[in-house]
Every structure is written in structure tokens, then in C-alpha cells.
CSV table of C-alpha atoms and ligand atoms in Angstrom, one decimal:
chain,number,residue,atom,x,y,z
A,1142,MET,CA,-13.3,-17.0,2.3
A,1143,ASN,CA,-9.8,-18.5,0.9
A,1144,TYR,CA,-6.9,-15.6,2.3
A,1145,ARG,CA,-5.3,-14.5,-0.9
A,1146,GLY,CA,-2.6,-11.7,0.6
A,1147,ARG,CA,0.1,-9.8,-1.2
A,1148,PHE,CA,3.3,-7.5,-0.5
A,1149,ALA,CA,3.4,-4.6,-2.8
A,1150,PRO,CA,6.5,-3.0,-3.3
A,1151,SER,CA,7.0,0.2,-5.3
A,1152,PRO,CA,10.3,0.2,-7.3
A,1153,SER,CA,11.9,3.0,-5.6
A,1154,GLY,CA,15.3,1.4,-4.6
A,1155,PRO,CA,15.9,-2.1,-3.1
A,1156,LEU,CA,14.1,-3.5,-0.2
A,1157,HIS,CA,15.1,-2.1,3.5
A,1158,PHE,CA,14.1,-3.5,6.8
A,1159,GLY,CA,10.9,-1.7,6.6
A,1160,SER,CA,9.5,-3.9,3.9
A,1161,LEU,CA,11.4,-6.9,4.7
A,1162,VAL,CA,8.7,-6.8,7.9
A,1163,ALA,CA,5.6,-5.8,5.6
A,1164,ALA,CA,6.7,-8.9,3.4
A,1165,LEU,CA,7.4,-11.0,6.6
A,1166,GLY,CA,4.0,-9.6,8.2
A,1167,SER,CA,1.9,-10.1,5.0
A,1168,TYR,CA,3.9,-13.8,3.7
A,1169,LEU,CA,3.5,-15.1,7.3
A,1170,ASP,CA,-0.5,-14.3,8.0
A,1171,ALA,CA,-0.9,-15.3,4.4
A,1172,ARG,CA,1.2,-18.9,5.5
A,1173,LYS,CA,-0.6,-19.6,8.6
A,1174,GLN,CA,-3.8,-19.7,7.4
A,1175,GLN,CA,-3.0,-21.7,4.0
A,1176,GLY,CA,-3.7,-18.5,2.3
A,1177,LYS,CA,-2.2,-17.4,-0.8
A,1178,TRP,CA,0.2,-14.9,-1.4
A,1179,LEU,CA,1.1,-12.3,-4.4
A,1180,VAL,CA,3.6,-10.0,-5.2
A,1181,ARG,CA,2.3,-7.3,-6.9
A,1182,ILE,CA,5.1,-3.8,-8.4
A,1183,GLU,CA,3.4,-0.9,-8.2
A,1184,ASP,CA,5.6,0.5,-11.1
A,1185,ILE,CA,2.9,3.5,-12.0
A,1186,ASP,CA,5.3,6.3,-10.8
A,1187,PRO,CA,8.1,6.0,-13.5
A,1188,PRO,CA,10.0,9.3,-12.0
A,1189,ARG,CA,10.1,8.0,-8.7
A,1190,GLU,CA,11.6,4.2,-10.2
A,1191,LYS,CA,15.1,3.5,-9.6
A,1192,LYS,CA,17.0,1.2,-12.5
A,1193,GLY,CA,17.0,-2.0,-11.0
A,1194,ALA,CA,15.0,-1.4,-8.5
A,1195,VAL,CA,12.5,-4.3,-9.4
A,1196,SER,CA,14.9,-7.7,-10.2
A,1197,GLN,CA,16.7,-6.0,-6.5
A,1198,ILE,CA,13.3,-6.6,-4.9
A,1199,LEU,CA,12.4,-10.1,-6.4
A,1200,HIS,CA,16.1,-11.1,-6.2
A,1201,THR,CA,16.0,-10.5,-2.1
A,1202,LEU,CA,12.6,-11.9,-2.0
A,1203,GLU,CA,13.4,-14.7,-3.8
A,1204,ALA,CA,17.2,-15.4,-1.2
A,1205,PHE,CA,15.1,-14.6,1.8
A,1206,GLY,CA,13.2,-17.3,0.5
A,1207,PHE,CA,9.9,-15.7,0.3
A,1208,GLU,CA,7.6,-17.8,-2.7
A,1209,TRP,CA,5.4,-16.1,-4.3
A,1210,ASP,CA,1.7,-17.9,-5.7
A,1211,GLU,CA,0.3,-17.0,-9.2
A,1212,SER,CA,2.4,-14.7,-11.5
A,1213,ILE,CA,3.5,-11.3,-10.5
A,1214,LEU,CA,1.5,-8.5,-11.3
A,1215,TYR,CA,3.0,-5.3,-12.3
A,1216,GLN,CA,0.7,-1.8,-12.2
A,1217,SER,CA,2.4,-0.4,-15.2
A,1218,GLN,CA,0.5,-3.1,-17.2
A,1219,ARG,CA,-2.7,-2.6,-15.4
A,1220,LEU,CA,-3.2,1.2,-17.2
A,1221,SER,CA,-6.7,0.5,-19.1
A,1222,ALA,CA,-7.9,-1.5,-16.1
A,1223,TYR,CA,-7.3,2.0,-14.2
A,1224,GLN,CA,-8.7,4.3,-17.1
A,1225,GLU,CA,-12.0,1.4,-17.1
A,1226,ALA,CA,-12.2,2.2,-13.1
A,1227,LEU,CA,-11.9,6.2,-13.9
A,1228,ASP,CA,-14.9,6.0,-16.9
A,1229,GLN,CA,-16.8,4.0,-14.4
A,1230,LEU,CA,-16.8,7.0,-11.0
A,1231,PHE,CA,-16.5,9.5,-13.9
A,1232,ALA,CA,-20.0,8.3,-15.0
A,1233,LYS,CA,-21.3,8.4,-11.9
A,1234,GLY,CA,-20.5,12.3,-11.6
A,1235,VAL,CA,-18.6,11.9,-8.2
A,1236,LEU,CA,-15.0,13.1,-10.2
A,1237,TYR,CA,-14.1,16.2,-11.4
A,1238,GLU,CA,-10.9,18.1,-13.7
A,1239,CYS,CA,-8.8,20.3,-11.4
A,1240,THR,CA,-6.2,22.7,-13.3
A,1241,CYS,CA,-5.3,24.0,-9.9
A,1242,SER,CA,-1.0,24.7,-9.8
A,1243,ARG,CA,0.6,23.5,-6.7
A,1244,LYS,CA,1.3,27.3,-5.8
A,1245,GLU,CA,-2.6,28.1,-6.1
A,1246,ILE,CA,-3.3,24.8,-3.6
A,1247,ASN,CA,-0.9,26.2,-1.5
A,1248,ALA,CA,-2.4,29.9,-1.1
A,1249,ALA,CA,-5.7,28.3,-0.7
A,1250,GLY,CA,-5.7,25.5,1.4
A,1251,GLN,CA,-5.5,24.8,4.9
A,1252,TYR,CA,-3.1,22.1,6.8
A,1253,GLY,CA,-4.5,18.7,7.4
A,1254,SER,CA,-3.1,15.5,8.7
A,1255,GLU,CA,-1.7,14.5,5.1
A,1256,GLY,CA,-0.5,17.8,4.3
A,1257,ILE,CA,-2.7,20.8,1.9
A,1258,ILE,CA,-6.7,19.5,1.8
A,1259,TYR,CA,-7.5,20.9,-1.4
A,1260,PRO,CA,-10.4,23.5,-1.2
A,1261,GLY,CA,-12.3,22.7,-4.0
A,1262,THR,CA,-12.0,25.3,-6.0
A,1263,CYS,CA,-12.6,23.6,-9.6
A,1264,ARG,CA,-15.7,21.1,-8.2
A,1265,LEU,CA,-17.9,24.3,-8.7
A,1266,ILE,CA,-16.4,25.6,-12.1
A,1267,SER,CA,-17.2,22.6,-14.8
A,1268,THR,CA,-14.7,23.4,-17.1
A,1269,PRO,CA,-15.0,21.5,-20.3
A,1270,SER,CA,-12.1,19.4,-20.9
A,1271,SER,CA,-11.9,21.0,-24.4
A,1272,ALA,CA,-11.9,24.9,-22.9
A,1273,THR,CA,-8.6,24.6,-20.9
A,1274,ARG,CA,-5.3,23.8,-22.5
A,1275,LYS,CA,-3.7,23.9,-19.0
A,1276,PRO,CA,-3.0,20.8,-17.9
A,1277,LYS,CA,-5.7,18.7,-15.2
A,1278,ALA,CA,-5.7,16.3,-12.9
A,1279,VAL,CA,-8.7,14.6,-12.0
A,1280,ARG,CA,-10.1,14.9,-8.4
A,1281,LEU,CA,-12.6,12.3,-6.2
A,1282,MET,CA,-15.3,14.4,-4.7
A,1283,THR,CA,-15.2,13.3,-1.0
A,1284,THR,CA,-17.7,14.1,1.8
A,1285,ASP,CA,-18.0,14.1,5.7
A,1286,HIS,CA,-19.8,10.9,5.7
A,1287,PRO,CA,-17.7,9.4,8.6
A,1288,VAL,CA,-15.3,6.5,6.7
A,1289,ALA,CA,-14.9,3.4,9.7
A,1290,PHE,CA,-13.3,-0.1,9.9
A,1291,THR,CA,-11.6,-2.0,12.4
A,1292,ASP,CA,-7.9,-2.4,12.0
A,1293,ARG,CA,-7.1,-6.4,13.0
A,1294,VAL,CA,-3.8,-4.3,14.4
A,1295,MET,CA,-4.9,-0.8,15.0
A,1296,GLY,CA,-8.6,-1.0,15.9
A,1297,HIS,CA,-10.9,1.2,15.4
A,1298,GLN,CA,-10.4,3.8,12.9
A,1299,SER,CA,-12.6,6.5,11.7
A,1300,GLN,CA,-12.0,9.5,9.2
A,1301,LEU,CA,-14.0,12.7,7.5
A,1302,LEU,CA,-12.2,12.4,4.0
A,1303,ALA,CA,-13.5,15.7,3.2
A,1304,SER,CA,-12.1,18.0,6.3
A,1305,ASP,CA,-9.0,15.3,6.7
A,1306,ILE,CA,-8.3,14.7,3.6
A,1307,GLY,CA,-10.3,17.0,0.6
A,1308,ASP,CA,-10.9,16.0,-2.9
A,1309,PHE,CA,-8.1,13.6,-3.7
A,1310,VAL,CA,-6.2,12.9,-7.3
A,1311,LEU,CA,-6.8,9.7,-9.0
A,1312,LYS,CA,-5.1,11.0,-12.2
A,1313,ARG,CA,-2.2,13.5,-12.2
A,1314,ALA,CA,-1.8,16.1,-14.5
A,1315,ASP,CA,1.1,14.3,-16.1
A,1316,GLY,CA,-1.0,11.7,-17.1
A,1317,LEU,CA,0.1,9.1,-14.1
A,1318,PHE,CA,-2.8,7.2,-11.8
A,1319,ALA,CA,-2.3,7.5,-8.4
A,1320,TYR,CA,-2.0,5.6,-5.8
A,1321,GLN,CA,-5.2,5.4,-4.0
A,1322,LEU,CA,-6.8,3.8,-7.5
A,1323,ALA,CA,-4.6,1.7,-9.1
A,1324,VAL,CA,-4.4,-0.5,-5.8
A,1325,VAL,CA,-8.6,-0.4,-5.1
A,1326,VAL,CA,-8.4,-1.9,-8.9
A,1327,ASP,CA,-5.8,-4.0,-8.4
A,1328,ASP,CA,-6.4,-5.5,-4.8
A,1329,ALA,CA,-10.1,-6.8,-6.4
A,1330,TYR,CA,-8.5,-7.8,-9.5
A,1331,GLN,CA,-6.5,-10.1,-7.3
A,1332,GLY,CA,-8.9,-11.2,-5.2
A,1333,ILE,CA,-7.1,-9.9,-1.9
A,1334,THR,CA,-8.9,-11.2,0.7
A,1335,ASP,CA,-6.2,-9.4,3.4
A,1336,VAL,CA,-4.2,-6.4,3.4
A,1337,VAL,CA,-1.0,-6.6,5.2
A,1338,ARG,CA,0.9,-3.6,5.2
A,1339,GLY,CA,2.9,-0.5,7.0
A,1340,ALA,CA,1.0,1.4,9.2
A,1341,ASP,CA,2.2,4.8,7.0
A,1342,LEU,CA,-0.9,3.4,4.9
A,1343,LEU,CA,-3.5,3.3,8.0
A,1344,THR,CA,-4.7,6.9,6.8
A,1345,SER,CA,-5.0,6.1,3.0
A,1346,THR,CA,-7.0,3.1,3.8
A,1347,PRO,CA,-10.1,5.2,4.4
A,1348,ARG,CA,-9.6,6.6,0.7
A,1349,GLN,CA,-9.6,3.4,-0.2
A,1350,ILE,CA,-12.8,1.6,0.8
A,1351,TYR,CA,-14.5,5.3,-0.1
A,1352,LEU,CA,-12.8,4.3,-3.6
A,1353,GLN,CA,-14.1,0.4,-3.5
A,1354,ASN,CA,-17.8,1.4,-2.5
A,1355,LEU,CA,-18.3,3.7,-5.4
A,1356,LEU,CA,-16.8,1.3,-7.8
A,1357,ALA,CA,-18.7,-1.5,-5.9
A,1358,LEU,CA,-15.8,-3.2,-5.2
A,1359,PRO,CA,-15.1,-5.9,-2.1
A,1360,THR,CA,-13.4,-4.2,0.8
A,1361,PRO,CA,-10.2,-6.8,2.5
A,1362,THR,CA,-9.7,-6.7,5.9
A,1363,TYR,CA,-6.6,-4.7,6.8
A,1364,LYS,CA,-3.7,-5.3,9.0
A,1365,HIS,CA,-1.2,-2.2,9.7
A,1366,LEU,CA,2.1,-2.8,11.0
A,1367,PRO,CA,3.6,-0.6,13.2
A,1368,LEU,CA,6.4,1.6,11.6
A,1369,VAL,CA,10.2,1.3,11.5
A,1370,VAL,CA,11.7,4.7,12.2
A,1371,ASP,CA,15.3,5.6,12.2
A,1372,GLU,CA,17.3,7.0,14.8
A,1373,ASN,CA,15.5,10.5,14.1
A,1374,GLY,CA,11.8,9.1,14.4
A,1375,HIS,CA,11.1,8.8,10.5
A,1376,LYS,CA,9.9,6.4,8.6
A,1377,LEU,CA,12.8,4.4,7.1
A,1378,SER,CA,11.7,4.5,2.9
A,1379,LYS,CA,13.4,3.2,-0.2
A,1380,GLN,CA,13.7,7.1,-1.3
A,1381,SER,CA,16.1,8.0,1.7
A,1382,GLN,CA,18.5,5.5,1.2
A,1383,SER,CA,17.9,2.9,4.6
A,1384,GLN,CA,20.0,0.7,4.5
A,1385,PRO,CA,19.2,-2.3,2.2
A,1386,VAL,CA,18.5,-5.6,3.9
A,1387,VAL,CA,21.7,-7.8,2.2
A,1388,VAL,CA,20.9,-11.6,1.6
A,1389,ALA,CA,24.3,-12.3,3.3
A,1390,GLN,CA,22.4,-11.6,6.3
A,1391,ALA,CA,18.6,-13.3,5.3
A,1392,LEU,CA,18.6,-15.4,8.9
A,1393,PRO,CA,19.3,-12.2,10.8
A,1394,ALA,CA,16.9,-9.9,9.0
A,1395,LEU,CA,14.2,-12.2,9.2
A,1396,LYS,CA,14.9,-13.4,12.9
A,1397,ALA,CA,15.0,-8.9,13.6
A,1398,ALA,CA,11.7,-8.4,11.1
A,1399,TRP,CA,10.0,-11.4,13.4
A,1400,VAL,CA,10.9,-9.7,17.1
A,1401,PHE,CA,9.7,-6.7,15.7
A,1402,LEU,CA,7.0,-7.7,14.3
A,1403,GLY,CA,5.9,-9.0,18.7
A,1404,GLN,CA,6.3,-12.3,18.0
A,1405,THR,CA,8.0,-14.7,20.7
A,1406,GLU,CA,11.5,-16.1,20.4
A,1407,ALA,CA,12.6,-19.0,19.2
A,1408,ASP,CA,12.8,-21.5,22.2
A,1409,GLU,CA,15.1,-23.5,20.0
A,1410,PRO,CA,18.5,-22.1,17.8
A,1411,LEU,CA,17.3,-22.2,14.0
A,1412,THR,CA,20.4,-22.4,12.4
A,1413,THR,CA,19.0,-21.9,8.5
A,1414,VAL,CA,16.3,-20.1,7.0
A,1415,SER,CA,14.3,-23.0,6.1
A,1416,GLU,CA,13.7,-23.7,9.6
A,1417,PHE,CA,13.1,-20.0,10.3
A,1418,TRP,CA,10.4,-20.3,7.7
A,1419,GLU,CA,9.1,-23.4,9.5
A,1420,TRP,CA,9.0,-22.2,12.7
A,1421,SER,CA,7.4,-19.3,12.3
A,1422,ILE,CA,4.9,-20.2,9.8
A,1423,ALA,CA,3.7,-22.2,12.9
A,1424,HIS,CA,4.4,-20.2,15.1
A,1425,TRP,CA,3.2,-16.7,13.8
A,1426,ASP,CA,0.0,-14.8,15.8
A,1427,TYR,CA,-0.9,-11.5,14.7
A,1428,ARG,CA,-2.7,-10.7,18.0
A,1429,LEU,CA,1.0,-10.3,19.6
A,1430,ILE,CA,1.5,-7.7,17.3
A,1431,HIS,CA,2.2,-4.4,18.8
A,1432,LYS,CA,0.1,-1.1,18.3
B,1896,LIG,N1,3.6,0.2,-2.8
B,1896,LIG,C1,3.4,1.0,-1.7
B,1896,LIG,C2,4.6,1.0,-1.2
B,1896,LIG,O1,5.7,0.3,-1.5
B,1896,LIG,C3,2.3,-0.5,-1.0
B,1896,LIG,C4,1.2,-0.5,-1.3
B,1896,LIG,C5,0.3,-1.0,-0.2
B,1896,LIG,O2,0.8,-2.1,-0.3
B,1896,LIG,O3,-0.8,-0.8,-0.1
B,1896,LIG,O4,4.9,1.4,-0.3
B,1897,ZN,ZN1,-8.5,22.9,-9.1
């Protein structure tokens, strides 16, 4: 199968070193295999969007010498596809509406690895849509049939969705679609065969595979890259205002990302960005990435 990879930033701020690592890893992995590399803007959460972030991100990618194939997909343009997927799941009887407030969930739920596990309160009371004016989220019923996969970097992974995560939200009470649904619909729509991204999403992958199975969509292969953390061990995120990568420092930033990904340092001086790309595509070896 022809390799199709992607980089899927959320426009919640400019690119920082952690997102550069994800962009670089996904790019080199695709180019090494003569694959396609797509850019998808995950702009489905307007409240978390930073003005100007989309153009900032694209400008930075371009200035760093990333070249994307095909036109950029904007998730804000894909809402009807997400609704269709949701309708399909409704028809399968695996969704239900939830009117619980955050307070109610916090009071009744237990902590799992990803925060509060929704206690399933609304699963049993079937509240017809018209019966209440309370805002409703849409949740997916989970089971404890293990969802397992082999990450090409992090190795074998398995999760019990019902006990580790709980019934999770696919459409929020404010009407916004959840990342987990959008990413699954669009990875399939774009024919993505290989997902390369930060390890912060490793524990989201079983939810995505579960959704792929319910929607009869293919499961790509996954490579999760080690997370870049700050001095305090916290994940860098666009919201926490980690230092953006600057275009004037493209070459040293790319070299630092290369070393961060466990790759062997060049045995010849790479003095321009284009030399970096030529050399790094030829020498990329994902098996060197540290777990
Ligand atoms: N939009 C997500 C982020 O910026 C990445 C999604 C993905 O790669 O699956 O963290
Ligand atoms: Zn509920």
C-alpha cells in the first residue's frame, strides 16, 4: 500500500519544539518511504483557537522547508462528515445522550489514567431528546473487551476502555465535535496509512481504533514519538506558551529535533536547510527512536 502520512496541528498557538518534532518525524517517515505527507488543520475547537495561528503554523512549516502534498484539509469544513459518522453510530445503538454537569460527573466518577471516568449515569435512563432542554453531550458506550495494538515505536499497547476511560464524548454539549471522532473520520477520509505523532496521544489510540472498528474504517499503523518536556517535566503545549520555533533558527531547530528523535548525527557538515533535508530523508531510521 502506498504510504500516506500526515501532520495535524491544532491552531491553538504557533509551532513549538514539540510540534516540530511531530512534524519532522511524520515528514521523514513518509519521505523515506516515498510516501505522501499531508497537512490537516484541526480547527474544530474555536474557543481554544488562537487568532492567526493557522497562518503562523503554515508559514513556519513552509519556511522550514516542509512540502505538503495535496491541499490542506481544514476540519472546520468537515462538520457534516462528522455528523454523518455520528448518525451511523446512533443507528448502531452505541451512543446515548448525556445531560450530566461537570459537577455531577466529578461527584460520582472515579479517577482513571485520563482523568475522571464517566460513571455511565445517563446510559440507562433513556431521555428522549425532546424531554429536556438541558444541553446534551453525546457519548459512546465502551466495553472492557481489550483494545490492543502494536505501536512501531512504543511496542505493544492494550487498554480496557470501559474501566480505563469510560464512555467518552463524541459531541460536546456546546455542539462541538470531539477530537477522537474527527481524527478517525479524517484519517480514513484522507487515506492515511501511517500515523506518526506525539506520545501524548498514545492513550487516545485505543479509542480511535474502537471507533474505526465501529465505523468499519481501516486502522493505520501508529508510531508515537517521545514527548518533549520542559525543565519541570511538563509536556510542551501550544497553550502553555512554550517558546515558538523561529524561522531564523530553522537549521539548528531541525538538527535538534533530529537528535531528539534518536537519529545518528550527520558525519558531514549540513550547512543549509536543503542539505539537512536531503541528508535526513536518506538517513532516517524510525527504529532508532527512543521509547
Ligand atoms: N491536533 C492534535 C494536536 O495538535 C494532533 C492530532 C493527531 O496527530 O492525531 O495535538
Ligand atoms: Zn450523563
